[in-house]
Coordinates of C-alpha atoms in Angstrom, one line a residue:
V285 CA 179.7 30.8 -125.2
L286 CA 177.4 33.6 -126.6
D287 CA 180.7 35.3 -127.0
K288 CA 182.0 32.6 -129.0
L289 CA 179.2 32.2 -131.5
T290 CA 178.0 35.7 -132.0
N291 CA 179.7 39.6 -132.7
N292 CA 175.8 40.8 -133.6
M293 CA 174.5 40.4 -130.6
S294 CA 174.4 42.7 -127.0
T295 CA 175.9 40.6 -124.2
E296 CA 174.3 43.1 -121.4
T297 CA 170.6 42.0 -122.8
K298 CA 169.8 39.3 -120.7
P299 CA 166.2 37.9 -120.4
E300 CA 165.1 37.8 -116.8
E301 CA 166.0 34.1 -115.3
K302 CA 162.9 32.9 -114.6
K303 CA 160.3 34.5 -117.0
E304 CA 158.6 31.5 -119.4
Y305 CA 157.7 32.7 -123.4
I306 CA 155.2 31.4 -123.6
T307 CA 153.1 33.0 -126.8
T308 CA 154.9 34.5 -129.5
K309 CA 154.2 38.2 -128.9
A310 CA 157.7 39.9 -128.5
I311 CA 159.0 42.1 -125.5
D312 CA 159.2 44.3 -126.9
T313 CA 156.3 45.1 -129.4
N314 CA 157.2 47.7 -131.8
R315 CA 159.8 45.5 -133.1
K316 CA 159.5 44.9 -136.6
F317 CA 161.2 42.1 -138.9
E318 CA 161.7 41.3 -141.7
Y319 CA 160.8 37.9 -141.8
C320 CA 159.2 34.9 -140.6
I321 CA 160.1 31.6 -140.3
A322 CA 158.8 28.7 -138.7
C323 CA 159.8 24.9 -137.5
L324 CA 157.2 22.3 -137.0
G325 CA 158.5 19.8 -134.6
A326 CA 160.4 20.7 -131.0
G327 CA 163.3 18.1 -131.4
Y328 CA 166.9 17.6 -131.2
V329 CA 167.1 19.4 -134.3
G330 CA 164.5 21.5 -135.0
G331 CA 165.2 23.2 -131.3
P332 CA 169.2 24.0 -131.0
T333 CA 168.8 24.6 -135.2
M334 CA 166.4 27.2 -135.2
G335 CA 167.8 28.3 -131.9
M336 CA 171.2 28.8 -133.8
I337 CA 168.8 31.4 -136.6
A338 CA 167.7 33.2 -134.1
L339 CA 170.8 33.8 -132.1
K340 CA 172.3 34.6 -136.1
C341 CA 169.6 36.6 -137.9
P342 CA 168.0 39.1 -135.6
E343 CA 166.1 40.3 -137.6
V344 CA 164.0 37.1 -138.7
K345 CA 161.3 36.3 -135.8
V346 CA 162.0 32.5 -135.7
I347 CA 158.7 30.7 -134.0
V348 CA 158.5 26.6 -133.1
A349 CA 155.7 24.4 -133.0
D350 CA 155.2 21.5 -131.4
I351 CA 151.5 19.4 -131.2
N352 CA 153.5 18.3 -127.7
P353 CA 152.2 20.9 -124.6
K354 CA 154.5 19.6 -122.2
Q355 CA 157.7 19.7 -124.6
I356 CA 156.3 23.1 -126.1
Q357 CA 156.5 24.3 -121.4
R358 CA 159.6 22.7 -121.7
W359 CA 161.2 24.8 -124.3
N360 CA 159.9 27.6 -122.1
S361 CA 161.3 26.8 -118.7
D362 CA 164.4 27.5 -116.7
K363 CA 165.1 23.3 -117.7
L364 CA 165.3 22.7 -121.8
P365 CA 163.7 19.7 -122.8
I366 CA 167.7 18.4 -124.3
Y367 CA 170.8 18.4 -122.4
E368 CA 173.9 19.7 -125.4
P369 CA 176.6 22.1 -124.2
G370 CA 175.8 25.5 -125.3
L371 CA 172.3 25.2 -125.8
D372 CA 170.9 26.9 -123.2
E373 CA 173.5 29.8 -123.3
V374 CA 171.3 30.1 -127.0
I375 CA 168.2 29.8 -125.8
K376 CA 167.8 31.6 -122.9
S377 CA 169.3 35.0 -125.0
C378 CA 166.5 34.6 -128.2
R379 CA 163.8 34.2 -126.6
G380 CA 161.0 36.2 -125.9
R381 CA 163.1 38.5 -128.2
N382 CA 163.1 36.9 -131.7
L383 CA 162.4 33.4 -130.3
F384 CA 159.2 31.9 -129.6
F385 CA 158.1 28.6 -128.9
T386 CA 154.5 27.8 -129.2
S387 CA 151.5 24.2 -129.8
D388 CA 149.6 27.0 -131.8
V389 CA 150.8 25.2 -135.1
T390 CA 148.5 26.5 -137.7
Q391 CA 148.8 29.8 -136.4
A392 CA 152.7 29.6 -137.1
I393 CA 152.3 28.2 -140.7
K394 CA 150.3 31.4 -141.0
D395 CA 152.5 33.7 -139.4
A396 CA 155.1 32.7 -141.7
S397 CA 156.5 32.4 -145.4
M398 CA 159.5 29.6 -144.3
I399 CA 158.5 26.1 -142.9
F400 CA 161.4 23.7 -141.6
V401 CA 160.2 20.1 -141.1
S402 CA 161.3 18.1 -138.2
V403 CA 159.3 15.6 -137.4
N404 CA 160.6 12.0 -136.5
T405 CA 161.2 9.7 -138.7
P406 CA 161.2 6.3 -137.2
T407 CA 161.6 3.1 -138.8
K408 CA 159.2 1.8 -140.0
K409 CA 157.3 -0.7 -137.1
Y410 CA 154.0 -1.8 -139.6
G411 CA 153.3 -3.1 -143.1
M412 CA 155.4 -2.9 -146.1
G413 CA 159.5 -2.0 -145.4
A414 CA 159.0 -2.6 -141.5
G415 CA 162.5 -2.8 -140.1
K416 CA 163.6 -0.7 -142.3
A417 CA 161.7 1.7 -144.0
A418 CA 161.1 5.5 -142.8
D419 CA 158.0 6.4 -141.3
L420 CA 156.7 9.0 -143.3
K421 CA 153.1 9.1 -141.0
N422 CA 154.4 12.2 -138.7
W423 CA 155.7 14.5 -142.2
E424 CA 153.0 13.5 -144.5
L425 CA 150.3 14.9 -141.5
A426 CA 152.6 18.1 -141.1
A427 CA 151.7 18.4 -145.0
R428 CA 148.8 17.8 -144.8
H429 CA 148.3 20.5 -142.5
I430 CA 150.8 22.8 -144.3
A431 CA 147.9 22.1 -147.0
S432 CA 144.8 22.8 -145.4
V433 CA 146.0 26.0 -142.9
A434 CA 148.4 28.1 -145.2
N435 CA 146.9 31.8 -146.4
G436 CA 149.2 32.5 -148.9
S437 CA 152.8 30.9 -150.8
K438 CA 155.4 29.2 -148.7
I439 CA 158.8 27.5 -148.8
V440 CA 158.8 24.6 -147.2
I441 CA 161.8 22.8 -146.3
E442 CA 162.7 19.3 -145.7
K443 CA 164.9 19.0 -142.3
S444 CA 163.7 15.3 -141.5
T445 CA 166.4 12.7 -142.8
L446 CA 163.7 11.9 -145.8
P447 CA 164.1 8.9 -148.4
V448 CA 165.1 9.7 -151.4
R449 CA 162.9 11.7 -154.2
T450 CA 160.0 12.8 -150.8
A451 CA 160.4 15.6 -151.9
H452 CA 158.5 15.3 -155.2
S453 CA 155.4 13.1 -153.0
M454 CA 155.4 16.7 -150.7
L455 CA 154.7 18.6 -153.3
R456 CA 151.7 16.4 -154.5
V457 CA 150.4 16.3 -151.1
L458 CA 150.8 20.6 -150.7
H459 CA 149.2 21.9 -154.1
A460 CA 145.9 19.0 -153.2
N461 CA 144.9 22.4 -151.9
E462 CA 141.9 24.0 -153.7
R463 CA 142.8 27.2 -153.3
G464 CA 145.2 27.3 -155.7
I465 CA 148.5 27.7 -153.2
E466 CA 151.7 28.0 -154.9
F467 CA 154.7 26.0 -152.4
S468 CA 158.1 25.5 -152.9
V469 CA 160.1 22.7 -151.7
L470 CA 163.9 22.4 -150.5
S471 CA 166.0 19.6 -149.1
N472 CA 168.4 21.5 -146.6
P473 CA 169.6 18.1 -144.2
E474 CA 171.1 18.1 -141.0
F475 CA 174.2 17.2 -140.5
L476 CA 174.4 18.2 -136.1
A477 CA 176.1 15.1 -134.1
E478 CA 174.6 15.1 -130.7
G479 CA 177.0 16.6 -128.0
T480 CA 178.5 18.8 -130.4
A481 CA 175.2 20.4 -132.3
I482 CA 175.9 24.0 -131.3
R483 CA 179.7 23.9 -132.6
D484 CA 178.3 22.0 -135.4
L485 CA 175.7 25.0 -135.9
S486 CA 177.4 27.7 -135.5
Q487 CA 180.7 26.7 -137.2
P488 CA 179.1 23.8 -139.7
D489 CA 181.5 22.2 -142.6
R490 CA 179.0 22.9 -145.3
V491 CA 175.5 23.7 -145.0
L492 CA 173.5 21.3 -147.6
I493 CA 170.3 23.8 -150.3
G494 CA 168.5 21.3 -152.9
G495 CA 166.3 22.6 -154.9
N496 CA 164.5 22.3 -158.3
R497 CA 165.8 25.8 -160.6
D498 CA 163.0 25.4 -163.1
K499 CA 160.6 27.9 -161.7
K500 CA 160.9 31.1 -160.7
I501 CA 159.5 30.6 -157.6
D502 CA 161.9 28.0 -157.1
I503 CA 165.1 29.7 -157.9
E504 CA 164.4 32.7 -155.0
A505 CA 163.6 29.7 -152.2
V506 CA 167.0 28.8 -153.2
D507 CA 168.2 31.9 -152.3
K508 CA 166.0 32.8 -149.7
L509 CA 167.0 30.1 -148.0
V510 CA 170.8 31.1 -148.8
W511 CA 170.2 34.7 -147.4
I512 CA 169.6 33.3 -144.3
Y513 CA 172.2 30.8 -143.8
K514 CA 174.8 33.6 -144.7
H515 CA 174.1 36.2 -142.8
W516 CA 177.1 33.5 -140.5
V517 CA 178.0 31.0 -142.5
P518 CA 180.7 31.3 -145.5
S519 CA 179.3 31.2 -149.5
E520 CA 181.8 28.5 -150.2
R521 CA 180.5 25.9 -147.6
I522 CA 177.3 26.9 -148.8
L523 CA 176.4 24.1 -151.6
T524 CA 173.2 24.0 -153.6
T525 CA 171.8 20.2 -155.3
N526 CA 169.3 19.6 -157.2
L527 CA 166.6 18.3 -154.9
W528 CA 167.2 14.6 -155.0
S529 CA 170.9 14.7 -154.8
S530 CA 170.5 16.7 -151.4
E531 CA 167.7 14.3 -150.2
L532 CA 170.7 11.5 -150.9
S533 CA 173.5 12.9 -149.7
K534 CA 172.1 12.7 -146.6
L535 CA 171.7 9.0 -146.0
V536 CA 174.7 8.9 -147.4
A537 CA 176.7 10.7 -145.0
N538 CA 175.7 8.6 -141.8
A539 CA 176.2 5.5 -144.5
F540 CA 179.7 6.5 -144.2
L541 CA 180.4 6.9 -140.5
A542 CA 178.7 4.1 -139.4
Q543 CA 180.5 2.3 -141.9
R544 CA 183.7 3.5 -140.8
V545 CA 183.1 2.7 -137.4
S546 CA 181.5 -1.0 -138.1
S547 CA 184.7 -1.4 -140.1
I548 CA 187.2 -0.8 -136.5
N549 CA 185.0 -3.1 -134.6
S550 CA 185.9 -6.1 -136.3
I551 CA 189.5 -5.1 -136.5
S552 CA 189.0 -5.0 -133.2
A553 CA 187.6 -8.8 -133.2
L554 CA 190.8 -9.3 -134.9
C555 CA 193.5 -7.7 -132.6
E556 CA 192.2 -9.5 -129.4
K557 CA 192.6 -13.1 -130.9
T558 CA 196.2 -11.5 -132.0
G559 CA 198.0 -9.6 -129.5
A560 CA 197.3 -6.7 -131.5
A561 CA 196.1 -3.4 -129.9
V562 CA 193.4 -2.3 -132.1
S563 CA 194.0 1.6 -130.8
E564 CA 197.3 1.3 -131.7
V565 CA 196.3 -0.2 -135.6
A566 CA 193.6 2.6 -135.9
T567 CA 196.7 5.5 -135.0
A568 CA 198.8 4.1 -137.1
I569 CA 196.2 4.3 -140.2
G570 CA 194.8 7.6 -139.5
M571 CA 197.3 8.7 -139.8
D572 CA 197.2 8.2 -143.4
K573 CA 195.9 11.1 -145.1
R574 CA 193.5 9.0 -147.1
I575 CA 192.1 7.5 -144.2
G576 CA 191.6 10.4 -141.7
N577 CA 191.6 9.9 -137.4
K578 CA 188.3 10.7 -137.1
F579 CA 185.5 7.3 -135.9
L580 CA 188.0 5.3 -135.9
N581 CA 187.1 4.5 -132.3
A582 CA 186.8 1.0 -131.4
S583 CA 183.8 0.7 -128.8
V584 CA 180.9 -1.2 -128.2
G585 CA 178.5 0.0 -131.4
F586 CA 177.1 3.0 -132.5
G587 CA 174.2 4.0 -131.2
G588 CA 171.4 7.7 -131.5
S589 CA 168.3 8.2 -134.0
C590 CA 170.7 8.5 -137.3
F591 CA 173.0 5.7 -138.6
Q592 CA 171.2 2.5 -138.1
K593 CA 167.8 4.0 -139.0
D594 CA 169.4 6.0 -141.6
I595 CA 171.6 2.3 -143.0
L596 CA 168.3 0.3 -142.8
N597 CA 166.3 3.4 -145.3
L598 CA 169.1 3.4 -147.7
V599 CA 168.8 -0.6 -147.8
Y600 CA 165.1 -0.6 -148.1
I601 CA 165.7 2.1 -150.9
C602 CA 168.6 0.3 -152.5
E603 CA 166.2 -3.0 -152.4
S604 CA 163.3 -1.0 -153.7
L605 CA 164.9 -0.4 -156.7
G606 CA 166.6 -3.7 -157.3
L607 CA 170.0 -3.1 -156.3
K608 CA 170.4 -6.0 -154.5
E609 CA 174.1 -6.9 -154.0
V610 CA 174.3 -3.2 -152.5
A611 CA 171.4 -3.1 -149.9
L612 CA 173.4 -6.9 -148.7
Y613 CA 176.9 -4.7 -148.7
W614 CA 175.6 -1.2 -146.2
N615 CA 173.3 -4.0 -144.9
Q616 CA 176.2 -5.8 -143.2
V617 CA 177.0 -2.3 -141.6
I618 CA 173.9 -3.1 -139.2
V619 CA 175.0 -6.2 -139.4
M620 CA 178.1 -6.2 -137.8
N621 CA 177.1 -3.7 -134.8
N622 CA 174.6 -5.8 -134.1
Y623 CA 177.2 -8.3 -133.1
Q624 CA 179.7 -6.6 -131.4
K625 CA 177.6 -5.3 -128.6
E626 CA 176.5 -9.5 -128.1
R627 CA 180.6 -10.2 -128.7
F628 CA 180.8 -7.7 -125.8
A629 CA 178.2 -9.1 -123.8
R630 CA 179.7 -12.7 -124.2
Y631 CA 182.8 -11.8 -123.1
V632 CA 181.6 -10.3 -120.0
V633 CA 179.8 -13.7 -118.7
K634 CA 182.8 -15.4 -119.9
S635 CA 185.1 -12.9 -117.6
L636 CA 182.6 -14.0 -115.1
F637 CA 183.2 -17.7 -115.1
N638 CA 180.5 -18.6 -117.9
T639 CA 177.4 -17.6 -115.4
I640 CA 176.6 -13.4 -114.3
A641 CA 173.4 -15.0 -112.8
E642 CA 172.5 -13.2 -109.7
K643 CA 175.9 -10.5 -110.1
R644 CA 175.3 -7.1 -109.8
I645 CA 176.4 -5.5 -112.7
T646 CA 176.9 -1.9 -113.2
I647 CA 176.8 -0.2 -116.5
L648 CA 178.2 2.7 -116.2
G649 CA 176.7 5.4 -119.2
F650 CA 172.8 4.4 -120.5
A651 CA 173.4 8.4 -123.7
F652 CA 174.3 6.6 -126.7
K653 CA 177.0 8.6 -126.5
K654 CA 178.4 11.5 -123.8
N655 CA 177.7 15.1 -123.3
T656 CA 173.8 14.6 -124.3
G657 CA 170.7 12.5 -122.9
D658 CA 169.2 10.8 -126.0
T659 CA 169.5 6.7 -125.3
R660 CA 168.1 6.6 -128.4
E661 CA 169.3 3.0 -130.1
T662 CA 172.5 3.2 -127.7
A663 CA 174.6 0.0 -127.5
S664 CA 173.6 -0.4 -123.5
I665 CA 170.2 -0.9 -124.2
Y666 CA 171.1 -4.0 -126.3
I667 CA 174.1 -4.8 -123.7
A668 CA 171.5 -4.6 -121.1
K669 CA 168.9 -7.1 -122.3
H670 CA 171.7 -9.9 -123.3
L671 CA 173.1 -10.4 -119.7
L672 CA 169.3 -10.4 -118.4
K673 CA 169.1 -13.2 -119.9
E674 CA 171.9 -14.7 -118.2
H675 CA 170.1 -13.4 -115.0
A676 CA 171.8 -10.4 -113.8
K677 CA 171.0 -7.7 -111.6
L678 CA 172.0 -4.1 -112.3
A679 CA 172.8 -1.2 -111.4
I680 CA 173.4 1.7 -113.9
Y681 CA 174.3 5.2 -113.8
D682 CA 174.0 7.8 -115.9
P683 CA 174.7 12.0 -114.8
Q684 CA 172.5 13.5 -117.9
V685 CA 169.7 10.2 -118.2
P686 CA 166.8 10.0 -115.8
E687 CA 165.6 6.8 -114.5
D688 CA 161.8 7.6 -116.2
Q689 CA 163.4 7.4 -118.9
I690 CA 165.8 4.5 -118.4
K691 CA 162.7 2.7 -116.9
Y692 CA 161.1 3.8 -120.1
D693 CA 163.1 2.3 -122.6
F694 CA 163.5 -0.6 -120.4
E695 CA 159.6 -1.7 -120.2
K696 CA 158.6 -0.4 -123.3
E697 CA 160.7 0.8 -125.8
Y698 CA 163.3 -2.0 -126.1
D699 CA 161.1 -4.6 -124.4
A700 CA 164.6 -5.1 -122.9
L701 CA 162.9 -7.8 -119.4
P702 CA 162.9 -10.9 -119.7
D703 CA 159.4 -13.0 -118.6
G704 CA 158.9 -12.4 -115.2
Y705 CA 160.8 -10.0 -113.7
T706 CA 160.6 -6.3 -113.7
F707 CA 162.5 -3.2 -113.3
E708 CA 162.4 -2.8 -109.7
N709 CA 163.3 -6.4 -109.0
R710 CA 166.5 -5.9 -112.0
V711 CA 168.1 -2.4 -112.3
S712 CA 169.0 -0.2 -110.1
V713 CA 169.8 3.5 -110.9
Y714 CA 172.0 5.8 -108.5
K715 CA 172.9 9.0 -108.8
S716 CA 177.1 8.9 -108.8
A717 CA 178.8 6.4 -110.2
E718 CA 180.7 5.4 -106.7
E719 CA 177.0 4.4 -105.8
A720 CA 176.4 2.0 -109.2
C721 CA 179.7 0.6 -108.5
K722 CA 180.2 -0.5 -104.7
D723 CA 179.9 -4.2 -104.2
S724 CA 179.2 -5.3 -108.0
H725 CA 181.1 -7.9 -109.5
A726 CA 181.7 -5.9 -112.8
I727 CA 181.3 -2.6 -114.5
L728 CA 181.0 -1.4 -117.8
I729 CA 181.9 1.9 -119.0
L730 CA 179.5 2.0 -121.7
T731 CA 179.8 6.2 -122.2
E732 CA 182.7 8.2 -122.9
W733 CA 181.6 10.6 -120.4

């Protein structure tokens, strides 16, 4: 994997496999770095992105900071907190050399000249905009912490997916410091697909950088971030825009991709009624160069942390700006996605003589897609919820999702267990597909492993 990703690091310099690097002190204490960047948030975006920057920019010191010490311990161990093909090799080749993971967020902010903010911005569950708007609590806490402990001018980069014009609010928070420290805020949204994140990072379709161009500090900030990416990304793939265009582009990109999924899923329902084969229809229309063949595989519905969250955010923004018709248009993508999951669950019941009470139903695949252990908004949990309402018993297998995560999703995150039922008496998790399928009345393949 590394041979394909880099030409500027020796294959002979491999870290000790069992050693954990728990500080930001390099193995070579005499080494001098040209520049230092930090990332606040060690999740699905922050960890892999910073790993790739460290791999491609050996002269840059990269610090990944998170307030969760257990998350940092896992990044510093042999078993990383997330599964992504190729990620282990990238992290372990740089960790302790120019890539460091720490829970000392304050020191990371002080050490770095450039700070990526990659904290979670889930859909808001309370107050105004509940169910649609992005919850910016973590983002604001990060911005206020940067403002309070920064020891000089910093470039602050929005890496999380945020509503358009959030950068303006971030600047106000940052410049509220009493020491007169100047900050420059840029937008650099990620366009990673889980399961192919390392490939997406090493060979991106485009890198989008949004920033103001009316002040010298902002021009220099954009140029510095461009310099980072130019280590491995061709100049023609680095697109610079104003802040608002960059922020909105990420939401729109995910909305368009989700729209394609819902479109082909709607056609799958029509195909089943008419005798047409949706796979053949998808092939036929995908051969049209104007349409293309990406995201035309009919499924039980999209999942993951981005599509639904970003579309709901887009809907909320449109509603807030009085664009009712636009909001309704994009909300229909979510409506169709929910319909597809419900339709599939009803089909299972119908196929088993209209009753699945006490019948064993096997679910193969609990992650929202292959090559990841991420279960956020997975279609599997919603289908399982429908089946449990019909009193089914579930047998689940997924090669990357641990049982404790599945249990957490059923009991807490999605409240999928009907009243009177417990996880233990309704759901069984197995370590092989063969075990999960034994003595089942039906087998549901919900992830394309």
